[in-house]
Amino acid sequence: MQNAVNNVSLRIACSNCNLRELCLPVSLCGKEMERLDALTSLKRTFQRGEYLYRSGEGFRALYAIRTGFFKTQALHEDGREQVTGFQMPGEIIGLDAISSDAHTCDAIALEDSEICEIPFDRLEALSRELPGLQRHLHKIMSREIVRDHGIMMLLGSMRAEERLAAFLLNLSQRFSARGYSPNAFLLRMTRQEIGSYLGLKLETVSRTFSHFQEHGLLNVKVREVEIMDMLRLRSFVGSI
Amino acid sequence: MQNAVNNVSLRIACSNCNLRELCLPVSLCGKEMERLDALTSLKRTFQRGEYLYRSGEGFRALYAIRTGFFKTQALHEDGREQVTGFQMPGEIIGLDAISSDAHTCDAIALEDSEICEIPFDRLEALSRELPGLQRHLHKIMSREIVRDHGIMMLLGSMRAEERLAAFLLNLSQRFSARGYSPNAFLLRMTRQEIGSYLGLKLETVSRTFSHFQEHGLLNVKVREVEIMDMLRLRSFVGSI
DNA sequence: CATGGTTTTTGACCTATATCAAACGCATTT
DNA sequence: AAATGCGTTTGATATAGGTCAAAAACCATG
């Protein structure tokens, strides 16, 4: 909602960023990492509700999330919007804009967040020199394609309970990879946003949470989720 | 279904391929195109029903479709399968495999087809030398991401009629870009495959075709489609 | 700590699409 | 020409999830 200009420049290098095992620098040696540092000097902070970019804006850079949480949403001309993803620290966002040199969706901070700007032409130039970086960039793009196929599968052939279970397990796994508990976490998004992402109405999301709670799979208290029975939740996904 | 080994090597270079404006060579000069030719010498033919690759197979190459028609499908462990795309000449397939060095879906010829194999490590090496090729490869991957977001939107928030209209308009536009009529074309896939792609059951696809025909939007005769009222069909997509 | 606005939950009812089933059409084989 | 088989169409019925509505919980603000 807001559009404040309280974006600060901070000096934190890839080489001592605690996300380097998840983010772009994967598999780079010290010397190479320094060169990546030189590209990614610009950090910016965003308050909850602020836009990182908007659909239609020119493409200049990819963004690595350092802290916080974002959502991306595509808008239909008729006003309908679809959440296409929720991004957390270490993930790269803006890849969709490469194809047309313009962003094709909005990226909005779901909580106060900090990003790291990666000018794309300089990233391309560096990746021509560093095969390891080049390969990793390709892997990141490919991973996004695989992720999208997973969501297509979810939207195309799963029932509401399976969708929500898959969503929660995915969040759990990503929190876990970042050193947080896989069993208890805070949802940063509304029921409406979860529903948009999963192709469900917010009431259905809410009801499905309640069902899971009734069956002892989860403890849900609005935004706080605790997974009580991970195995049974897993068996939900793809069990019919 | 079959797994014949009637794959022939043919000598057709990118430089004289009539798909060069759609495929990888976009924006390469003569000298550069020759170098790409050197990579893509292996062409193979596939009969209807043959697999180009299968989920789980090791990743070595991308494939450019020269003639024919393919589908890609992802399989769920429980046997459910979801068609993730239909590919036609000039399109590049196999991008999902980069992330894990293994294919994550099956690619199956829907009619007798011919592909052009592009060994990925050599493509990466060449794209380190040719910035134009590098950028184009990135655009191709990004375009795939944007395409997938479109399908997510379709699956997540459109009704059956909108989905089918969007699907037909997309085919129409792609046939048109290849010099074929945008108004009349042959469907290469079954109702079941269309349904899987659109998140609908085959009966719903069939009924929706019938509705469109009743309303004078289409003439459908099994696999032959003629679009009678393109504008009204367009107004269907995203009209509520 | 009262207020107003947003988000979530729950209930009652409705509809788009799924499911089940049968007939039909077209192509291939015998 | 009959038989076989797959894909398609159409009808009758069922249901998962949508819609509408109201209450409850939560959050930010003065």
XYZ file of C-alpha atoms (C1' of nucleotides) in Angstrom:
540
model
C 0.000 0.000 0.000
C 2.615 2.528 1.093
C 5.331 3.734 -1.207
C 7.841 5.172 1.234
C 11.376 5.940 0.160
C 13.036 4.769 3.330
C 15.269 2.429 1.386
C 18.681 2.347 2.942
C 21.987 1.242 1.534
C 23.723 -1.240 3.766
C 27.118 -2.854 3.340
C 26.784 -6.595 3.665
C 28.749 -8.738 1.259
C 27.730 -12.096 -0.230
C 30.924 -13.493 1.215
C 29.716 -13.027 4.766
C 25.986 -13.325 4.181
C 24.502 -16.240 6.047
C 22.353 -17.098 3.040
C 25.251 -17.789 0.735
C 24.557 -21.499 0.767
C 21.035 -20.959 -0.558
C 21.427 -17.946 -2.775
C 23.504 -17.058 -5.823
C 27.002 -17.642 -4.425
C 26.523 -21.425 -4.151
C 29.656 -23.170 -5.397
C 31.739 -20.041 -5.868
C 35.245 -19.888 -4.418
C 36.490 -16.934 -2.383
C 37.963 -15.037 -5.280
C 34.826 -15.474 -7.373
C 32.588 -14.482 -4.520
C 34.401 -11.177 -4.214
C 33.530 -10.402 -7.792
C 29.878 -11.175 -7.097
C 30.066 -8.906 -4.048
C 30.966 -6.058 -6.353
C 27.635 -6.433 -8.163
C 25.348 -6.798 -5.244
C 26.333 -3.835 -3.147
C 22.920 -2.218 -3.195
C 20.638 -3.399 -0.406
C 17.216 -1.898 0.177
C 14.633 -2.289 2.902
C 10.900 -2.474 2.421
C 8.081 -2.053 4.854
C 5.132 -4.391 4.945
C 2.887 -3.616 2.004
C 5.526 -1.867 -0.088
C 6.094 -2.884 -3.688
C 9.521 -4.152 -4.714
C 8.406 -3.830 -8.331
C 5.192 -3.584 -10.260
C 3.953 -5.296 -13.371
C 4.961 -3.250 -16.408
C 8.013 -1.624 -14.884
C 11.240 -1.900 -16.837
C 13.582 -4.728 -15.958
C 17.019 -3.895 -14.633
C 17.815 -6.264 -11.834
C 17.030 -9.479 -10.077
C 16.521 -9.345 -6.339
C 17.754 -11.699 -3.676
C 15.698 -11.644 -0.512
C 17.882 -11.164 2.555
C 15.279 -10.979 5.272
C 11.513 -10.923 5.348
C 8.841 -12.299 3.102
C 7.392 -11.341 -0.258
C 4.538 -12.402 -2.467
C 4.389 -12.115 -6.235
C 1.064 -11.706 -7.969
C 0.004 -11.588 -11.577
C -2.932 -9.414 -12.504
C -5.524 -10.139 -15.087
C -6.830 -7.165 -17.083
C -10.269 -7.709 -15.527
C -8.870 -7.101 -12.063
C -8.575 -10.706 -10.944
C -5.247 -11.379 -9.363
C -3.410 -14.597 -8.727
C -0.629 -15.021 -6.216
C 2.139 -16.822 -8.117
C 4.506 -17.346 -5.222
C 5.683 -16.565 -1.710
C 9.393 -15.852 -1.420
C 11.662 -16.109 1.582
C 15.292 -15.280 2.341
C 17.849 -16.649 -0.098
C 15.367 -16.816 -2.964
C 15.809 -14.857 -6.175
C 12.907 -12.952 -7.626
C 12.275 -11.107 -10.885
C 13.180 -13.890 -13.327
C 9.929 -13.515 -15.239
C 10.971 -10.033 -16.371
C 13.932 -11.188 -18.442
C 11.760 -12.402 -21.296
C 10.226 -9.055 -22.165
C 12.494 -6.582 -20.360
C 9.544 -5.661 -18.182
C 8.149 -7.089 -14.994
C 5.094 -9.257 -15.547
C 3.916 -9.350 -11.967
C 3.958 -7.352 -8.739
C 6.247 -8.176 -5.849
C 5.008 -6.990 -2.459
C 6.611 -7.256 0.972
C 4.466 -9.266 3.393
C 6.550 -8.057 6.322
C 9.418 -5.637 6.785
C 12.070 -7.010 4.484
C 15.471 -6.417 3.042
C 16.633 -7.237 -0.449
C 19.833 -7.275 -2.358
C 19.747 -5.872 -5.868
C 21.556 -7.737 -8.645
C 21.844 -5.715 -11.868
C 21.114 -8.270 -14.553
C 23.467 -7.116 -17.280
C 26.371 -7.210 -14.865
C 25.279 -10.634 -13.631
C 25.235 -11.882 -17.210
C 28.659 -10.398 -17.853
C 30.099 -12.024 -14.758
C 28.485 -15.344 -15.514
C 30.202 -15.337 -18.898
C 33.455 -15.356 -16.972
C 32.506 -17.722 -14.178
C 31.066 -20.999 -15.480
C 30.076 -21.986 -11.961
C 27.977 -18.874 -11.583
C 26.503 -19.341 -15.044
C 25.440 -22.880 -14.274
C 23.978 -21.828 -10.963
C 21.953 -19.058 -12.560
C 20.587 -21.584 -15.012
C 19.752 -23.921 -12.186
C 17.885 -21.180 -10.371
C 15.795 -20.427 -13.442
C 15.174 -24.102 -14.076
C 14.187 -24.633 -10.460
C 11.595 -21.916 -10.864
C 10.183 -23.780 -13.866
C 10.035 -27.026 -11.892
C 8.373 -25.239 -9.004
C 5.759 -23.816 -11.354
C 5.086 -27.271 -12.768
C 4.492 -28.468 -9.238
C 1.923 -25.746 -8.725
C 0.285 -26.546 -12.037
C -0.039 -30.140 -10.871
C -1.466 -28.950 -7.574
C -3.967 -26.618 -9.213
C -4.853 -29.027 -11.968
C -5.387 -32.227 -10.089
C -5.470 -31.911 -6.314
C -8.373 -31.461 -3.971
C -8.510 -28.657 -1.425
C -7.059 -30.713 1.432
C -4.207 -31.964 -0.674
C -3.421 -28.462 -1.869
C -3.247 -27.015 1.596
C -1.212 -29.958 2.899
C 1.249 -29.587 0.019
C 1.482 -25.868 0.688
C 2.196 -26.314 4.390
C 4.754 -29.047 3.768
C 6.502 -26.841 1.251
C 6.676 -23.957 3.727
C 7.870 -26.331 6.430
C 10.645 -27.647 4.248
C 11.799 -24.175 3.274
C 11.785 -22.916 6.859
C 13.734 -25.991 7.832
C 16.355 -25.321 5.130
C 16.838 -21.887 6.700
C 17.415 -23.235 10.162
C 13.940 -22.636 11.525
C 11.622 -25.227 12.959
C 9.851 -27.319 10.341
C 7.034 -27.925 12.815
C 5.999 -24.511 13.972
C 5.948 -21.309 12.024
C 4.092 -18.119 11.439
C 2.093 -17.597 8.261
C 2.962 -14.254 6.758
C 0.024 -14.235 4.376
C -3.742 -13.961 4.746
C -6.229 -16.741 4.057
C -7.184 -14.812 0.965
C -3.601 -14.848 -0.298
C -3.193 -18.541 0.434
C -6.459 -19.150 -1.387
C -5.370 -17.157 -4.391
C -2.137 -19.119 -4.552
C -3.930 -22.467 -4.199
C -6.876 -21.711 -6.446
C -9.335 -21.776 -3.533
C -11.592 -19.269 -1.843
C -10.520 -17.943 1.534
C -13.462 -19.653 3.245
C -12.336 -22.986 1.885
C -8.811 -22.382 3.144
C -10.160 -21.524 6.569
C -12.430 -24.570 6.669
C -9.614 -26.846 5.560
C -7.388 -25.528 8.331
C -10.193 -26.313 10.740
C -10.571 -29.846 9.369
C -6.862 -30.470 9.784
C -7.071 -29.196 13.325
C -10.093 -31.388 14.131
C -8.186 -34.415 12.857
C -5.146 -33.642 14.982
C -2.863 -32.886 12.057
C -2.269 -29.266 12.962
C -2.666 -26.719 15.664
C -3.750 -23.497 14.031
C -4.243 -20.212 15.800
C -4.863 -17.728 13.014
C -1.357 -17.095 11.697
C 0.459 -19.550 13.957
C 0.736 -23.078 12.590
C 2.080 -26.083 14.408
C 2.322 -29.337 12.511
C 1.365 -32.139 14.901
C 1.511 -35.107 12.571
C 3.918 -34.544 9.703
C 3.622 -38.091 8.389
C -0.129 -38.066 8.176
C 0.004 -34.646 6.565
C 2.421 -36.031 3.983
C 0.251 -39.024 3.322
C -2.490 -36.552 2.459
C -0.663 -35.250 -0.552
C -1.210 -37.672 -3.346
C -3.376 -40.162 -1.509
C -6.239 -41.003 -3.804
C 4.084 -46.311 -26.406
C 6.648 -47.610 -28.874
C 10.336 -47.221 -28.319
C 11.694 -47.727 -31.791
C 15.242 -46.795 -32.698
C 14.437 -45.437 -36.107
C 16.086 -42.171 -35.245
C 17.919 -40.818 -38.228
C 20.670 -38.250 -38.433
C 19.871 -35.566 -40.930
C 21.997 -32.642 -41.951
C 20.026 -29.452 -41.618
C 21.762 -26.420 -40.179
C 20.277 -23.679 -38.009
C 21.454 -21.241 -40.645
C 19.018 -22.579 -43.213
C 16.292 -23.802 -40.868
C 13.038 -21.996 -41.462
C 12.456 -21.811 -37.714
C 15.523 -19.723 -37.003
C 13.394 -16.668 -36.267
C 11.537 -18.505 -33.500
C 14.170 -20.788 -32.106
C 17.602 -20.377 -30.547
C 19.375 -18.515 -33.369
C 17.296 -15.357 -32.942
C 19.562 -12.330 -33.133
C 22.724 -14.206 -34.093
C 24.796 -13.022 -37.032
C 26.032 -15.392 -39.751
C 29.352 -16.136 -38.143
C 27.742 -16.823 -34.780
C 25.067 -19.003 -36.304
C 27.732 -21.222 -37.832
C 29.081 -21.880 -34.381
C 25.620 -22.814 -33.154
C 25.256 -25.123 -36.169
C 28.273 -27.029 -34.928
C 26.405 -27.908 -31.705
C 23.089 -28.867 -33.116
C 24.090 -31.353 -35.761
C 22.152 -34.242 -34.277
C 18.570 -34.448 -35.480
C 16.282 -37.307 -34.534
C 12.834 -38.364 -35.619
C 10.114 -39.727 -33.408
C 6.964 -41.586 -34.242
C 3.678 -40.742 -32.654
C 3.677 -42.054 -29.087
C 7.453 -42.273 -28.738
C 9.178 -40.710 -25.749
C 11.770 -38.013 -26.345
C 12.772 -38.353 -22.699
C 11.322 -39.733 -19.517
C 11.142 -38.371 -16.017
C 14.233 -39.422 -14.074
C 16.543 -39.768 -17.064
C 19.842 -37.927 -16.879
C 20.019 -34.501 -18.419
C 22.382 -33.950 -21.316
C 20.659 -31.795 -23.850
C 17.854 -29.433 -24.638
C 15.733 -30.200 -27.671
C 14.409 -27.849 -30.304
C 11.328 -29.138 -32.082
C 11.757 -28.984 -35.852
C 8.510 -30.561 -36.992
C 5.603 -32.210 -35.272
C 4.041 -31.848 -31.885
C 4.949 -32.952 -28.367
C 3.351 -32.969 -24.972
C 5.165 -32.858 -21.641
C 3.603 -34.434 -18.606
C 4.568 -34.585 -14.968
C 3.694 -37.679 -13.003
C 2.620 -37.831 -9.429
C 3.837 -40.835 -7.413
C 0.229 -41.999 -7.074
C -0.099 -42.325 -10.827
C -1.945 -39.109 -11.525
C -0.423 -37.266 -14.412
C -0.689 -33.664 -15.471
C 0.070 -32.381 -18.940
C 2.333 -29.371 -18.394
C 2.550 -28.225 -21.993
C 2.109 -28.830 -25.704
C 5.127 -27.921 -27.797
C 5.319 -27.064 -31.463
C 8.111 -26.353 -33.954
C 10.658 -23.765 -32.882
C 10.058 -24.348 -29.185
C 12.769 -25.553 -26.824
C 12.054 -28.343 -24.404
C 13.891 -29.891 -21.475
C 14.586 -26.721 -19.457
C 13.158 -28.221 -16.288
C 15.974 -30.774 -16.204
C 18.759 -28.245 -15.683
C 17.925 -27.747 -12.019
C 18.571 -31.314 -10.917
C 20.514 -32.777 -13.850
C 17.594 -35.108 -14.458
C 14.386 -34.776 -16.394
C 11.386 -34.060 -14.199
C 8.714 -34.895 -16.746
C 8.044 -37.039 -19.808
C 8.088 -35.657 -23.336
C 6.004 -37.630 -25.826
C 5.482 -37.104 -29.556
C 1.817 -36.470 -30.410
C 2.544 -36.997 -34.103
C 5.550 -38.009 -36.143
C 8.107 -35.401 -35.234
C 11.681 -34.318 -35.678
C 13.888 -32.700 -33.088
C 17.246 -31.087 -32.950
C 19.457 -32.007 -30.025
C 21.386 -29.242 -28.244
C 24.001 -30.567 -25.801
C 23.651 -28.291 -22.829
C 27.258 -28.013 -21.701
C 28.306 -26.987 -25.188
C 25.434 -24.504 -25.340
C 26.570 -22.992 -22.059
C 30.151 -22.801 -23.306
C 29.091 -21.079 -26.504
C 26.798 -18.694 -24.695
C 29.742 -17.590 -22.554
C 31.307 -16.420 -25.787
C 28.251 -15.001 -27.492
C 26.369 -12.540 -25.301
C 23.505 -12.469 -27.795
C 23.032 -16.190 -27.455
C 23.370 -15.991 -23.696
C 20.680 -13.362 -23.433
C 18.422 -15.289 -25.752
C 18.788 -18.465 -23.721
C 17.848 -16.488 -20.632
C 14.854 -15.050 -22.442
C 13.711 -18.521 -23.443
C 13.882 -19.723 -19.851
C 12.159 -16.614 -18.591
C 9.439 -16.979 -21.211
C 8.787 -20.473 -19.923
C 8.353 -19.043 -16.431
C 5.922 -16.412 -17.703
C 4.007 -19.062 -19.637
C 3.722 -21.170 -16.499
C 2.422 -18.189 -14.543
C -0.237 -17.782 -17.211
C -1.300 -21.373 -16.738
C -1.319 -20.956 -12.981
C -3.656 -18.015 -13.438
C -5.825 -20.076 -15.758
C -5.963 -23.042 -13.399
C -6.337 -20.934 -10.300
C -9.012 -18.509 -11.309
C -10.761 -19.269 -14.582
C -13.932 -21.186 -15.295
C -14.064 -24.050 -17.779
C -15.197 -21.902 -20.708
C -12.511 -19.323 -20.084
C -9.854 -22.001 -19.831
C -10.775 -23.603 -23.105
C -11.071 -20.240 -24.867
C -7.639 -19.216 -23.570
C -6.217 -22.527 -24.696
C -7.617 -22.227 -28.214
C -6.513 -18.623 -28.574
C -3.033 -19.587 -27.463
C -2.853 -22.367 -30.047
C -4.240 -20.033 -32.679
C -1.619 -17.421 -31.954
C 1.197 -19.953 -32.060
C 0.016 -21.484 -35.327
C -0.236 -18.003 -36.731
C 3.346 -17.184 -35.705
C 4.423 -20.240 -37.702
C 2.648 -19.168 -40.837
C -0.439 -21.345 -40.439
C -4.002 -20.157 -40.283
C -4.992 -18.726 -36.918
C -8.607 -19.660 -37.656
C -8.522 -23.307 -38.581
C -6.270 -25.980 -37.230
C -6.056 -29.561 -36.199
C -5.867 -30.529 -32.556
C -3.054 -32.998 -32.054
C -4.174 -33.996 -28.569
C -7.116 -35.889 -27.152
C -9.886 -34.381 -25.052
C -8.341 -36.180 -22.120
C -4.989 -34.478 -22.710
C -6.596 -31.066 -23.111
C -8.477 -31.712 -19.896
C -5.367 -32.696 -18.030
C -3.631 -29.530 -19.197
C -6.596 -27.337 -18.260
C -7.459 -29.024 -14.994
C -10.770 -30.341 -16.340
C -12.248 -33.755 -17.040
C -12.497 -34.846 -20.646
C -16.297 -34.747 -20.543
C -16.196 -31.122 -19.482
C -13.831 -30.305 -22.329
C -16.140 -32.031 -24.784
C -19.227 -30.280 -23.446
C -17.506 -26.920 -23.542
C -16.554 -27.468 -27.175
C -20.204 -28.228 -27.842
C -21.342 -25.057 -26.061
C -18.947 -22.964 -28.110
C -20.258 -24.584 -31.256
C -23.899 -23.984 -30.252
C -23.110 -20.322 -29.697
C -21.460 -19.953 -33.083
C -17.985 -19.329 -31.703
C -16.420 -22.445 -33.209
C -16.936 -25.192 -35.658
C -15.629 -28.376 -34.113
C -15.479 -31.711 -35.817
C -13.577 -33.933 -33.400
C -9.963 -32.832 -33.968
C -10.683 -30.106 -36.516
C -11.306 -26.681 -35.041
C -12.422 -23.603 -36.917
C -12.700 -20.370 -34.983
C -15.752 -18.526 -36.284
C -15.784 -15.533 -33.973
C -12.338 -14.707 -32.686
C -13.424 -11.490 -30.984
C -16.197 -13.090 -29.017
C -13.886 -15.936 -28.090
C -11.366 -13.369 -26.829
C -13.996 -11.524 -24.862
C -14.650 -14.818 -23.101
C -11.234 -14.876 -21.510
C -11.317 -12.621 -18.536
C -14.905 -11.490 -18.794
C -16.101 -11.732 -15.234
C -9.394 0.774 26.668
C -12.824 2.056 23.469
C -13.215 2.284 18.404
C -13.292 1.008 13.769
C -11.417 -1.713 10.322
C -9.625 -5.889 8.733
C -9.196 -10.845 8.875
C -10.967 -15.221 10.210
C -14.396 -18.567 11.323
C -18.695 -20.841 10.783
C -23.265 -21.833 8.857
C -26.754 -22.431 5.118
C -27.417 -22.867 0.587
C -26.124 -23.106 -4.453
C -23.690 -24.208 -8.705
C -20.020 -25.623 -11.746
C -17.879 -29.448 -12.649
C -17.091 -34.386 -11.620
C -18.772 -38.969 -11.959
C -21.070 -42.745 -13.961
C -23.052 -44.731 -17.886
C -24.478 -45.429 -22.478
C -24.386 -44.539 -27.291
C -21.924 -43.032 -31.257
C -18.276 -42.327 -34.778
C -14.257 -43.343 -37.048
C -10.200 -46.024 -38.136
C -8.005 -50.381 -38.377
C -8.010 -55.255 -38.726
C -9.927 -59.653 -40.193
C -18.554 -56.148 -44.701
C -18.264 -57.319 -40.038
C -15.699 -56.883 -35.875
C -12.829 -54.481 -32.675
C -11.275 -50.658 -30.198
C -10.294 -46.141 -28.966
C -11.896 -41.498 -28.590
C -15.865 -38.536 -28.369
C -20.439 -36.982 -27.272
C -24.428 -36.657 -24.438
C -27.460 -37.521 -20.469
C -28.529 -38.171 -15.477
C -26.969 -37.555 -11.042
C -23.679 -36.405 -7.207
C -20.520 -33.470 -4.758
C -16.621 -30.411 -3.699
C -16.092 -26.092 -3.296
C -18.195 -21.486 -4.170
C -21.281 -17.799 -2.545
C -23.608 -15.079 0.717
C -24.117 -13.677 5.334
C -23.242 -12.988 10.092
C -20.552 -13.375 14.104
C -16.122 -13.539 16.319
C -11.331 -12.524 16.802
C -7.658 -9.632 16.038
C -5.076 -5.275 15.298
C -3.998 -0.494 15.039
C -5.163 4.056 16.573
C -6.554 7.899 19.224
